[in-house]
Short mmCIF file of C-alpha atoms and ligand atoms in Angstrom, two decimals:
data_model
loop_
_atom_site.label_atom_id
_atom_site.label_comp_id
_atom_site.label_asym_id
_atom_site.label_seq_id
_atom_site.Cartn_x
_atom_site.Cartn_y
_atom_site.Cartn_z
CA UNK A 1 41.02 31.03 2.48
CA UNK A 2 37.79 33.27 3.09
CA UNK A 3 34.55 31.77 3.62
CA UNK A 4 33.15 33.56 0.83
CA UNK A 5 36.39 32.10 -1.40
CA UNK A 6 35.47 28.94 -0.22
CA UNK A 7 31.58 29.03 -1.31
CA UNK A 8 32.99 30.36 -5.11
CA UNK A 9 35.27 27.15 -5.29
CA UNK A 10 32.55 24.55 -4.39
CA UNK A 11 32.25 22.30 -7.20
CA UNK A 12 28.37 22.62 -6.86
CA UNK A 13 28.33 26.63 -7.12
CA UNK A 14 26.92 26.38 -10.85
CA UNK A 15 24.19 24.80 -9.43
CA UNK A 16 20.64 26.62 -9.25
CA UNK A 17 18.27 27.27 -6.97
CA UNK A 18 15.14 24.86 -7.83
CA UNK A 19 11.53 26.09 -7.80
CA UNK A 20 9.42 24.35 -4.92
CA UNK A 21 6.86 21.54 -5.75
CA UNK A 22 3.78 23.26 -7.22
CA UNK A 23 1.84 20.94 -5.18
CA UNK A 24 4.04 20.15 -1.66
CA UNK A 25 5.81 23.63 -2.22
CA UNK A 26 1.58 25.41 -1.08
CA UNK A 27 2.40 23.15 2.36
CA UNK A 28 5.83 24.62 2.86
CA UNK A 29 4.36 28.08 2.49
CA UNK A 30 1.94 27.30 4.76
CA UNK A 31 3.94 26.24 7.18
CA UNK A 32 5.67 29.43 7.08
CA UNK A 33 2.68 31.49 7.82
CA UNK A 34 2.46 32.56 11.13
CA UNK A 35 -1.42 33.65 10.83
CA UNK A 36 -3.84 31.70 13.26
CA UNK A 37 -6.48 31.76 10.36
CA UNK A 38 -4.57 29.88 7.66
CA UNK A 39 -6.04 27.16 6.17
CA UNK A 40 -4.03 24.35 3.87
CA UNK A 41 -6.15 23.45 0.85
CA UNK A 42 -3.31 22.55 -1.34
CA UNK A 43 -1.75 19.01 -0.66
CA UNK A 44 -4.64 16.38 -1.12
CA UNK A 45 -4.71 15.17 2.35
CA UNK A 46 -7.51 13.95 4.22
CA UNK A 47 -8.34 16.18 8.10
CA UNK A 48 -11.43 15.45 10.33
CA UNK A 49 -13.24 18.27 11.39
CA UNK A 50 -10.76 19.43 14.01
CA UNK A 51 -8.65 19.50 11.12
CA UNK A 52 -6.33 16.85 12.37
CA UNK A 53 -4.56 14.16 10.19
CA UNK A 54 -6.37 11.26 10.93
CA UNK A 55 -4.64 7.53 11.57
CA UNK A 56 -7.63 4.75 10.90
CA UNK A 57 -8.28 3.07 13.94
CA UNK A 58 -8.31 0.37 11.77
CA UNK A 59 -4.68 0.65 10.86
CA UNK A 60 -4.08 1.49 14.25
CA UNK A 61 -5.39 -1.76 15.40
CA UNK A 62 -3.16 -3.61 12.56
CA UNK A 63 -0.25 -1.93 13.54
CA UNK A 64 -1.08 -3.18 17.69
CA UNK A 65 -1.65 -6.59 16.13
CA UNK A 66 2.02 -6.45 14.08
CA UNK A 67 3.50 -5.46 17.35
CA UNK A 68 2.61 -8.11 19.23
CA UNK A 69 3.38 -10.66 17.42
CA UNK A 70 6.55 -11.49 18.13
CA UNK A 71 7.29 -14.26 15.18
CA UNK A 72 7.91 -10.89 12.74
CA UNK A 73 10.89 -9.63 11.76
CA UNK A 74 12.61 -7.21 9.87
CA UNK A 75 14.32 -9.05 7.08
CA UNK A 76 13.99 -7.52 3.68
CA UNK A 77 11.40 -8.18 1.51
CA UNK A 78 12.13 -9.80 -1.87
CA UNK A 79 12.47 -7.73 -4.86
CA UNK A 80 9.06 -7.85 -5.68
CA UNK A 81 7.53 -6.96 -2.20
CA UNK A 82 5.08 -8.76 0.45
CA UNK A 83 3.26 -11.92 -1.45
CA UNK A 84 0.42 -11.53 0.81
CA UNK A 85 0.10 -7.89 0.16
CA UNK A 86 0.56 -8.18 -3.68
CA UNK A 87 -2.26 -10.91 -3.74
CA UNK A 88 -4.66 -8.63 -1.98
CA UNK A 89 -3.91 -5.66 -3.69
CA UNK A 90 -4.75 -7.47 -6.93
CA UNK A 91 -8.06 -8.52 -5.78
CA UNK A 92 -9.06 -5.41 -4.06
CA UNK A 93 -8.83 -3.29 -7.82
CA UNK A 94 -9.88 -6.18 -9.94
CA UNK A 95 -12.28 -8.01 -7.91
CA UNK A 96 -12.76 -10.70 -6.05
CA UNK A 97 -13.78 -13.24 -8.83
CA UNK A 98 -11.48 -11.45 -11.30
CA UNK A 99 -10.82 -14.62 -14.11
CA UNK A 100 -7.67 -12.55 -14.64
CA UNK A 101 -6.53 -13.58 -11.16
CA UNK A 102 -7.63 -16.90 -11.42
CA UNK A 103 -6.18 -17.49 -14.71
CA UNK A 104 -2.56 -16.27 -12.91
CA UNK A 105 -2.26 -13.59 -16.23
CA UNK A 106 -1.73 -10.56 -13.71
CA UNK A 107 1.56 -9.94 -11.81
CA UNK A 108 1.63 -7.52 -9.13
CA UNK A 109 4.21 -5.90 -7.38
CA UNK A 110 4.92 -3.43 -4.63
CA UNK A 111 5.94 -0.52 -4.86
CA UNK A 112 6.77 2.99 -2.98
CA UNK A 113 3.09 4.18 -2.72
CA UNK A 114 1.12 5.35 -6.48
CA UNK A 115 4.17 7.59 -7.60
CA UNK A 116 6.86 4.60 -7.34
CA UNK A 117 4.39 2.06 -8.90
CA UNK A 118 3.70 4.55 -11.79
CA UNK A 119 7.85 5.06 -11.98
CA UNK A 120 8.22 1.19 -12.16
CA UNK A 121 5.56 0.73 -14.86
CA UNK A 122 6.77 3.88 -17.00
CA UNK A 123 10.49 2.35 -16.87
CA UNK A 124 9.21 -1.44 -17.90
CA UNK A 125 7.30 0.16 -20.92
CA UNK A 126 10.44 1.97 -21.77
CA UNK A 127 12.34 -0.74 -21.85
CA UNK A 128 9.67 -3.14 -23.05
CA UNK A 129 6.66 -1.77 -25.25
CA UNK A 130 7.17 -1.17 -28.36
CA UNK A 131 5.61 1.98 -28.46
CA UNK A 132 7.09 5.18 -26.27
CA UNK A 133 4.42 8.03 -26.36
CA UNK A 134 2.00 8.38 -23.48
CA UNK A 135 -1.25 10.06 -23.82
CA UNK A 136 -2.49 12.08 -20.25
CA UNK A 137 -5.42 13.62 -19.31
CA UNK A 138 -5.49 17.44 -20.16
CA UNK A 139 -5.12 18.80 -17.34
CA UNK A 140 -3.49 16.01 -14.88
CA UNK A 141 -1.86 15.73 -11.68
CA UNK A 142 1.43 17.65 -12.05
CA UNK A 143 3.65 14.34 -11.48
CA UNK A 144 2.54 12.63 -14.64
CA UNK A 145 4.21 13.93 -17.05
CA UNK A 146 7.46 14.16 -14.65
CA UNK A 147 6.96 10.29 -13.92
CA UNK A 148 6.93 9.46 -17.94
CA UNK A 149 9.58 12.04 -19.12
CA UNK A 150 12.18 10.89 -17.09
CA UNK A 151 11.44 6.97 -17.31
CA UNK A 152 12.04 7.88 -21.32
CA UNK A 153 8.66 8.23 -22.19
CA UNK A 154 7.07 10.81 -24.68
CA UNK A 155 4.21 12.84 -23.15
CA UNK A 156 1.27 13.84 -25.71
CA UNK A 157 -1.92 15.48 -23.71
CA UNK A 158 -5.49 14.03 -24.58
CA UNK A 159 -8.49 16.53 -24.67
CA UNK A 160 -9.97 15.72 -20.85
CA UNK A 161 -12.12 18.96 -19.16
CA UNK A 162 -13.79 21.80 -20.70
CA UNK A 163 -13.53 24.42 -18.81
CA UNK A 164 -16.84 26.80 -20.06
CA UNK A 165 -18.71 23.56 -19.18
CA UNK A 166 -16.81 22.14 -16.05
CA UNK A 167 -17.45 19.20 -17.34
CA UNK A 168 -15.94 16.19 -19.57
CA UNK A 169 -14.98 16.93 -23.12
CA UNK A 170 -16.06 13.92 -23.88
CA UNK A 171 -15.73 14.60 -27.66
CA UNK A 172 -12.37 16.06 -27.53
CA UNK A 173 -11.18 13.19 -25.67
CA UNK A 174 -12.68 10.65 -28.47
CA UNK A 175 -11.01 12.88 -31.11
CA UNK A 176 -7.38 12.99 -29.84
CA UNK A 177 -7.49 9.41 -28.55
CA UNK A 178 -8.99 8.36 -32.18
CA UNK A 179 -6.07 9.91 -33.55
CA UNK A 180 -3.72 8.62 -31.47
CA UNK A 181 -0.84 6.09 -32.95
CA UNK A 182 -2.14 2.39 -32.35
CA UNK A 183 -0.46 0.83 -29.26
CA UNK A 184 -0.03 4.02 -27.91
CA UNK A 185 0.03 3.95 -24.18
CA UNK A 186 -3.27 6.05 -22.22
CA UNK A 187 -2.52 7.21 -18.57
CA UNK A 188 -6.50 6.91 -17.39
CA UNK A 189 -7.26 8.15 -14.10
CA UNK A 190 -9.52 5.14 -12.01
CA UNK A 191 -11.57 7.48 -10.40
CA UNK A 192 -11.65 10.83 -8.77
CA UNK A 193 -9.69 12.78 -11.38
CA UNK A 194 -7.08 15.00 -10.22
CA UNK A 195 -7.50 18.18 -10.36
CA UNK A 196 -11.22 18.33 -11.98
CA UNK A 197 -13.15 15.71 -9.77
CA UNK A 198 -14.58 15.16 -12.96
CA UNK A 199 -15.00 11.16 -14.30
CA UNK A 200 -16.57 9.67 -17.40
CA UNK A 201 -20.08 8.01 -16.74
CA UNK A 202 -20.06 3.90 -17.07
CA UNK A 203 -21.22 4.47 -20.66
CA UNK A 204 -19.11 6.92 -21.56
CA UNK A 205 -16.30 4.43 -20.13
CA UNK A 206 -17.49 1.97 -22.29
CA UNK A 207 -17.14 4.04 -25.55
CA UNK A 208 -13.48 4.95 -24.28
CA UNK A 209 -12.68 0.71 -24.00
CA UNK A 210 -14.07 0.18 -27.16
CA UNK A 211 -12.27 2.96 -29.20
CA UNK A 212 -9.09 2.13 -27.14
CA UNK A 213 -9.17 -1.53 -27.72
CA UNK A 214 -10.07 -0.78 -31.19
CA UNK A 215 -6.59 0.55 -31.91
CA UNK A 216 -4.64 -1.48 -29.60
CA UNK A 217 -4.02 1.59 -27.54
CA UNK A 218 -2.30 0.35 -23.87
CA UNK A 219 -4.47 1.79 -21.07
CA UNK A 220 -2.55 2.39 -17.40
CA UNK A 221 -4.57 3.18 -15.06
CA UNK A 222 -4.06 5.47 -11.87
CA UNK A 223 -6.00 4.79 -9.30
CA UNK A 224 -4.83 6.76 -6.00
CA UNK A 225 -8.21 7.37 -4.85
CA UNK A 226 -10.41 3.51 -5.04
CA UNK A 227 -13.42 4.38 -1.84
CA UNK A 228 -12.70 8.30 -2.29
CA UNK A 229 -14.64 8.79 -5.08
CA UNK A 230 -18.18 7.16 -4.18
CA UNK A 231 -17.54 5.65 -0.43
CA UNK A 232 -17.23 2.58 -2.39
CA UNK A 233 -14.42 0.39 -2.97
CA UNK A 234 -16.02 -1.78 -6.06
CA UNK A 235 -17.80 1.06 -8.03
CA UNK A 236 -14.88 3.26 -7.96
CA UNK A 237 -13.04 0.72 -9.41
CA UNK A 238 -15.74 -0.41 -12.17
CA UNK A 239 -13.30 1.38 -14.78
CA UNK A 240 -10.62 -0.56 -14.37
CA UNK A 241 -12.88 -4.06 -14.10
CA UNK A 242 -14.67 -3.11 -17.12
CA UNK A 243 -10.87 -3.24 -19.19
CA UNK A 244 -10.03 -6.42 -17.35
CA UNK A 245 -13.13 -8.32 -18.41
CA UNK A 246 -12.77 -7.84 -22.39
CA UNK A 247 -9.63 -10.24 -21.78
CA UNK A 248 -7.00 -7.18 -23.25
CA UNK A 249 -4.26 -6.40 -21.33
CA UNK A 250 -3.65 -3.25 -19.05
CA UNK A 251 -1.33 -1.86 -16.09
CA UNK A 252 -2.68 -0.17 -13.29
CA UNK A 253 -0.30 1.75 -10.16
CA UNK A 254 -2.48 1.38 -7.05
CA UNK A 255 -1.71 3.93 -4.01
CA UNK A 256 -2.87 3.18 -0.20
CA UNK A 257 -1.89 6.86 0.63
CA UNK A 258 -5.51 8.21 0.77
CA UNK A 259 -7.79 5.32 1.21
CA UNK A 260 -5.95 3.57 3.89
CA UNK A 261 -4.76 7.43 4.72
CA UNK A 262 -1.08 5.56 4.79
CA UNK A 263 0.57 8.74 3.23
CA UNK A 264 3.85 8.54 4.86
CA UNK A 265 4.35 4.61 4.86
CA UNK A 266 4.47 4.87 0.87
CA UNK A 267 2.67 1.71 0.15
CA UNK A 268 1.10 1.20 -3.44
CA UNK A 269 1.27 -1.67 -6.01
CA UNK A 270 2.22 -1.97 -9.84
CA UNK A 271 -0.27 -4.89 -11.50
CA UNK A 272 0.57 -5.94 -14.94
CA UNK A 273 -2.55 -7.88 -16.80
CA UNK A 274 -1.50 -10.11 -19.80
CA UNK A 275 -2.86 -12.53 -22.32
CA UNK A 276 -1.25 -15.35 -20.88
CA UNK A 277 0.38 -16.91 -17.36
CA UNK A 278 3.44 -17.28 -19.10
CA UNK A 279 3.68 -13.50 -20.53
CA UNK A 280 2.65 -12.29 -16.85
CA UNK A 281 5.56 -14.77 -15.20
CA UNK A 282 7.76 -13.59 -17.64
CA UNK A 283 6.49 -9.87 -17.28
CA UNK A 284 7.80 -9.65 -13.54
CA UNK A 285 10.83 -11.11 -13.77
CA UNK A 286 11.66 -7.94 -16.05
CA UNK A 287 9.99 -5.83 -13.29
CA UNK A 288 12.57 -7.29 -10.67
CA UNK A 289 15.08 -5.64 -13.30
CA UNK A 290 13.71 -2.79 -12.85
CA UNK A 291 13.47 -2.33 -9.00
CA UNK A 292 16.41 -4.17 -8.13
CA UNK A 293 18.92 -1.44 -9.04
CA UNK A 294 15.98 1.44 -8.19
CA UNK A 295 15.76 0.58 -4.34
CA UNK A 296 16.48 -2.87 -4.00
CA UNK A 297 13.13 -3.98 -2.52
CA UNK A 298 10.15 -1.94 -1.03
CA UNK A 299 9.85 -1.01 2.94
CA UNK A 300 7.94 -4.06 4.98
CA UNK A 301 6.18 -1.51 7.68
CA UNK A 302 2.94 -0.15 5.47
CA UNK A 303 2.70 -2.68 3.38
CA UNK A 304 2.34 -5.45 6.60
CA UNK A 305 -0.66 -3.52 7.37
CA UNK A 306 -2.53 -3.51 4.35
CA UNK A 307 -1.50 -6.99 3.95
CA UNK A 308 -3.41 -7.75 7.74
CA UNK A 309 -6.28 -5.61 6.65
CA UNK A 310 -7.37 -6.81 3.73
CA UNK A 311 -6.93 -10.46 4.76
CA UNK A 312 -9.38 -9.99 8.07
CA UNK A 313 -12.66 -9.97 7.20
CA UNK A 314 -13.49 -7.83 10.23
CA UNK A 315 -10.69 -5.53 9.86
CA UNK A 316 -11.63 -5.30 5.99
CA UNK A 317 -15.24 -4.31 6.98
CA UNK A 318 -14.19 -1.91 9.45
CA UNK A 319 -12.27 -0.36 7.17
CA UNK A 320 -14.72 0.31 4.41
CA UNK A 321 -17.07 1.67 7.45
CA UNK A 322 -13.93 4.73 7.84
CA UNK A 323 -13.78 4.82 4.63
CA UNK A 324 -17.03 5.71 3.78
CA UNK A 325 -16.99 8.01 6.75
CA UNK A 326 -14.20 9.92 5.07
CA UNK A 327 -15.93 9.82 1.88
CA UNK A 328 -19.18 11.09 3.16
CA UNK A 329 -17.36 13.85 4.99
CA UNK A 330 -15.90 15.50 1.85
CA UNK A 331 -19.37 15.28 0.49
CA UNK A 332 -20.70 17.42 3.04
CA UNK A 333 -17.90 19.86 2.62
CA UNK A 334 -18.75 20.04 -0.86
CA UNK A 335 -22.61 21.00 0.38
CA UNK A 336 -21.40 23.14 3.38
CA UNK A 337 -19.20 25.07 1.04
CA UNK A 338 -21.78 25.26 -1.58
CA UNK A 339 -24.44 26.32 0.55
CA UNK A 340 -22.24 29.14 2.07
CA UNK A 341 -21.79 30.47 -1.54
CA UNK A 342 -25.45 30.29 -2.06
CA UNK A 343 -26.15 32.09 0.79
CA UNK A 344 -23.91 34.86 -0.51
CA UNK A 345 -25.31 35.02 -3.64
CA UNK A 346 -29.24 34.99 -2.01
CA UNK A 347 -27.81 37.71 0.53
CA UNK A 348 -29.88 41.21 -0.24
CA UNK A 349 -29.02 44.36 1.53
CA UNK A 350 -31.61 46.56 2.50
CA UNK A 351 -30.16 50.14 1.59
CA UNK A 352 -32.24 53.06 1.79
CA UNK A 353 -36.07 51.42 0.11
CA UNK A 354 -33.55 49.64 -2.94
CA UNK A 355 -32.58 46.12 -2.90
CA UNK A 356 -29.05 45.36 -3.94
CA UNK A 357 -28.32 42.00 -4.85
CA UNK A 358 -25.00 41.48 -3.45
CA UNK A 359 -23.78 37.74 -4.60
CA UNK A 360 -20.90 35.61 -5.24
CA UNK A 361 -20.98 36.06 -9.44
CA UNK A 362 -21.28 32.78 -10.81
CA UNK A 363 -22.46 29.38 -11.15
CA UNK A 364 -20.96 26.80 -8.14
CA UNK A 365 -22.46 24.04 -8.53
CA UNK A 366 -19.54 22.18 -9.82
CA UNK A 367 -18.54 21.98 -6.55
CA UNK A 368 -21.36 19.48 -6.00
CA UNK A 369 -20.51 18.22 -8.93
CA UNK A 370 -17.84 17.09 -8.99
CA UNK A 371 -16.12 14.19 -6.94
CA UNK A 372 -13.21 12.77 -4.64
CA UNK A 373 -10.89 14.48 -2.92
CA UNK A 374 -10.61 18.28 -5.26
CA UNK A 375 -13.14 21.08 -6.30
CA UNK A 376 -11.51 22.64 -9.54
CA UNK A 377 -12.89 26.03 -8.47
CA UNK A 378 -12.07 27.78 -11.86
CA UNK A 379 -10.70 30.57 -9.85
CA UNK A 380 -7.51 31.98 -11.85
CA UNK A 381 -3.66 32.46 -10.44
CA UNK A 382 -4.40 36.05 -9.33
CA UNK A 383 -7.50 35.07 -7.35
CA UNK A 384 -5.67 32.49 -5.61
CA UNK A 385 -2.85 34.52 -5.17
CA UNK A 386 -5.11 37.12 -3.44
CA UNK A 387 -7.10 34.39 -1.33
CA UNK A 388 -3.38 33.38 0.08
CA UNK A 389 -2.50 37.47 0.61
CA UNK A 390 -5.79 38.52 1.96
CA UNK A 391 -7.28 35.39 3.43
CA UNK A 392 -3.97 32.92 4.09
CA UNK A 393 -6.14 30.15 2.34
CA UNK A 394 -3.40 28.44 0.72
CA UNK A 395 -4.31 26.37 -2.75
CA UNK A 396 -2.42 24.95 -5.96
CA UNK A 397 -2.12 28.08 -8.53
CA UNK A 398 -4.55 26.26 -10.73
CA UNK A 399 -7.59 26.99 -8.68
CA UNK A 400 -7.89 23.14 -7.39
CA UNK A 401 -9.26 23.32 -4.01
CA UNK A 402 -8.72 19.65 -1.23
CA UNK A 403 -12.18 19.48 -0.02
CA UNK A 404 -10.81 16.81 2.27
CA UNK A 405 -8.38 19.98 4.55
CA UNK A 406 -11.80 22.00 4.86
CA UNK A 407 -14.07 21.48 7.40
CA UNK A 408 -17.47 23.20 8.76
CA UNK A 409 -15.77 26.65 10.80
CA UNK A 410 -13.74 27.09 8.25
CA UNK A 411 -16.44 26.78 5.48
CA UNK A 412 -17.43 30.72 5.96
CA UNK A 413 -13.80 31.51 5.92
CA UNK A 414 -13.23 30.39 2.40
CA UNK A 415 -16.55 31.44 1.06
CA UNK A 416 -15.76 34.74 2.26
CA UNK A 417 -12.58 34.69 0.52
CA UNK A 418 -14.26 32.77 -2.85
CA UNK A 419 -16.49 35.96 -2.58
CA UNK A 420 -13.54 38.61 -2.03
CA UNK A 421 -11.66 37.40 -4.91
CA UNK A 422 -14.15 36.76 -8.10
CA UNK A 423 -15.81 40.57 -6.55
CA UNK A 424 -12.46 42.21 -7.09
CA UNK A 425 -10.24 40.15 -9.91
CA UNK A 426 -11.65 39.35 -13.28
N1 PLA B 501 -1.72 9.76 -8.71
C1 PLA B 501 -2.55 10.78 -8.50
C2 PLA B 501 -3.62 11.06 -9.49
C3 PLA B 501 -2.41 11.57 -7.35
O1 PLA B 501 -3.25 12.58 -7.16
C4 PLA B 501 -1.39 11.28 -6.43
C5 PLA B 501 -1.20 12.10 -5.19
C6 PLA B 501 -0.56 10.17 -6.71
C7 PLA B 501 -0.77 9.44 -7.86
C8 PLA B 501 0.57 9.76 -5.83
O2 PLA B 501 0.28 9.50 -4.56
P1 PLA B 501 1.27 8.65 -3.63
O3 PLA B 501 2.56 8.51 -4.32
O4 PLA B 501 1.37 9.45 -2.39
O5 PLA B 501 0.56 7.35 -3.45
N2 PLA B 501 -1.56 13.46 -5.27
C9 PLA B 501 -1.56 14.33 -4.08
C10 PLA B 501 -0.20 14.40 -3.42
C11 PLA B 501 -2.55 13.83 -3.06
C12 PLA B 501 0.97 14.74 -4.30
O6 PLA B 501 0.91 15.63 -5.16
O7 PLA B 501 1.98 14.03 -4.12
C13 PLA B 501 -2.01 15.72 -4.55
O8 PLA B 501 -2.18 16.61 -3.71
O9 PLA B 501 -2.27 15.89 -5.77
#
């Protein structure tokens, strides 16, 4: 039989070729690139200025202190992951003091980093809520409406960013969610919205829990970036508290993928808040229903080390110290890049005795603007495409920019090529 025989009769040869990943397909491009000059902007992935990945030294002093201590193994976790770890993770999003927690109305379990603990929740509601349309954030990180499709969920978009204002459409978000079915489920994002870097204010928060409670509507929050957003673990999770404290019930997937920069280990958490003990004890045993047959139980690695750094007081300060570092570091890429656009737009060339204003058309100062780990640039397809021709800056298709891959040499790089593409596409 000839080979190419052989590759007709394959029972898989129907079988198409996938696009890649609109969001881990930019790093496989880039990968491919041989050009010195390229710069990844795409995957939301924290580099220091050398732009290196960084490991904490935090995590990499848990990780020495797991080592050593011999009395660990490597049984398997139960279905519902690491006790120690779940307990933490419960505190660190609803607070310390959270009556919630004390009350024993919130189960949490772990998960495989933010994307399994949104999968987990999405399949519980499916099976359990009575109600099967989810209402996301127009736009929203790609995943989302993946995650809820597939667990058997119906995806409806809410009114989130306006783009002539670069800003929160506040009043399109009322509307939609006003007209929303009660007990319809609302994916919220914590903090640092992805891809706009644009949040609600507290009060505007506030206006969102009391129209959502109002109609029973089921808030689950996302919140992959809690310390990204301000340097601050609490305040970027005052969203979530503020839902917590009117008593009403919520779920919220929790990643450590950014803040503990624990991308690979895929460690995250699922918390379910209910009325009741009873409901919440009752709520996770129908969880375990749902892992059990998904992956068993989580991975024990990433999740030990959370578990050790949240529980050390030292560790736990340390930590917040890199975190903030990280946070603050973004910020002054935001500056640094805003600056360099500026500086283009203040540049005059002398030509002959007439002054030309040569600038960078536009208003940036969303880039200040906005917060966490993206700039949503507002730069169309084309223009990225011809930043990634021209300039090998490599970026999602929707203009979203990872302010946390740039760093200061670079900055003149990209405003170069910010300034090459809105000069020559429309
Ligand atoms: N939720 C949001 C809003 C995210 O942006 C991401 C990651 C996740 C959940 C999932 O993260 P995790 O499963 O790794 O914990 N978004 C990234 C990476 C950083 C990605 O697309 O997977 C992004 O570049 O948008």
């Amino acid at each position: 039989m000839s080979a190419s025989s052989d590759h007709q009769d394959s029972v898989f040869s129907h079988v198409v070729q996938a696009p890649e990943d609109p969001i881990l397909g930019v790093t496989v491009a880039y990968n491919k690139d041989p050009n010195p000059i390229k710069l990844n902007l795409g995957v939301g992935a924290y580099r220091t200025e050398e732009g290196k990945p960084l490991v904490l030294n935090v995590v990499r002093r848990a990780e020495q202190m797991l080592v050593n201590d011999q009395s660990r193994v490597k049984e398997y976790l139960p279905i519902i992951g690491l006790s120690d770890f779940n307990k933490s993770s419960a505190k660190l999003i609803f607070g310390a003091d959270s009556t919630a927690i004390q009350e024993n109305r919130v189960t949490t379990v772990q998960c495989l980093s933010g994307t399994g603990s949104l999968r987990v929740g999405a399949e519980f509601l499916a099976r359990h809520y009575h109600e099967h349309t989810i209402y996301i954030p127009q736009p929203t990180w790609g995943n989302h409406p993946k995650i809820f499709n597939l667990a058997g969920l119906s995806v409806k978009p809410y009114r989130y960013y306006n783009p002539q204002t670069r800003g929160l459409d506040f009043q399109g978000l009322l509307e939609d969610l006003g007209a929303a079915p009660s007990g319809a489920i609302v994916l919220l994002h914590a903090c640092a919205h992805n891809p706009t870097g644009v949040d609600p204010t507290l009060d505007q928060w506030e206006q969102i829990r009391q129209l959502m409670r109002s109609k029973g509507l089921l808030p689950f929050f996302d919140s992959a970036y809690q310390g990204f957003a301000s340097g601050s673990l609490d305040a970027d999770a005052q969203s979530v508290r503020m839902f917590v404290a009117d008593g009403g019930e919520c779920l919220a997937a929790q990643s450590y993928a950014k803040n503990m920069g624990l991308y690979g280990e895929r460690v995250g958490a699922l918390s379910i808040v209910c009325k009741t003990a009873d409901v919440a004890s009752r709520v996770e045993s129908q969880l375990k229903m749902v892992i059990r047959p998904m992956y068993s139980n989580p991975p024990i690695h990433g999740a030990s080390i959370v578990a050790v750094i949240l529980k050390d007081r030292d560790l736990y300060n340390e930590w917040t110290v890199e975190l903030k570092a990280m946070a603050d570091r973004i910020i002054s890429m935001r500056k640094q890049l805003f600056d360099a656009l500026q500086a283009k737009g203040m540049a005059y060339k002398l030509l002959f005795t007439l002054v030309i204003h040569v600038c960078t058309p536009g208003d940036w100062s969303h880039i200040i603007k906005q917060i966490g780990m993206f700039t949503f640039t507002g730069l169309n397809t084309e223009q990225v495409a011809f930043m990634t021709r021209e300039y090998h800056i490599y970026m999602t298709s929707d203009g979203r920019i990872s302010m946390a891959g740039l760093n200061s040499r670079k900055v003149p790089h990209l405003a170069d090529a910010i300034h090459a593409a809105v000069a020559s596409i429309a």
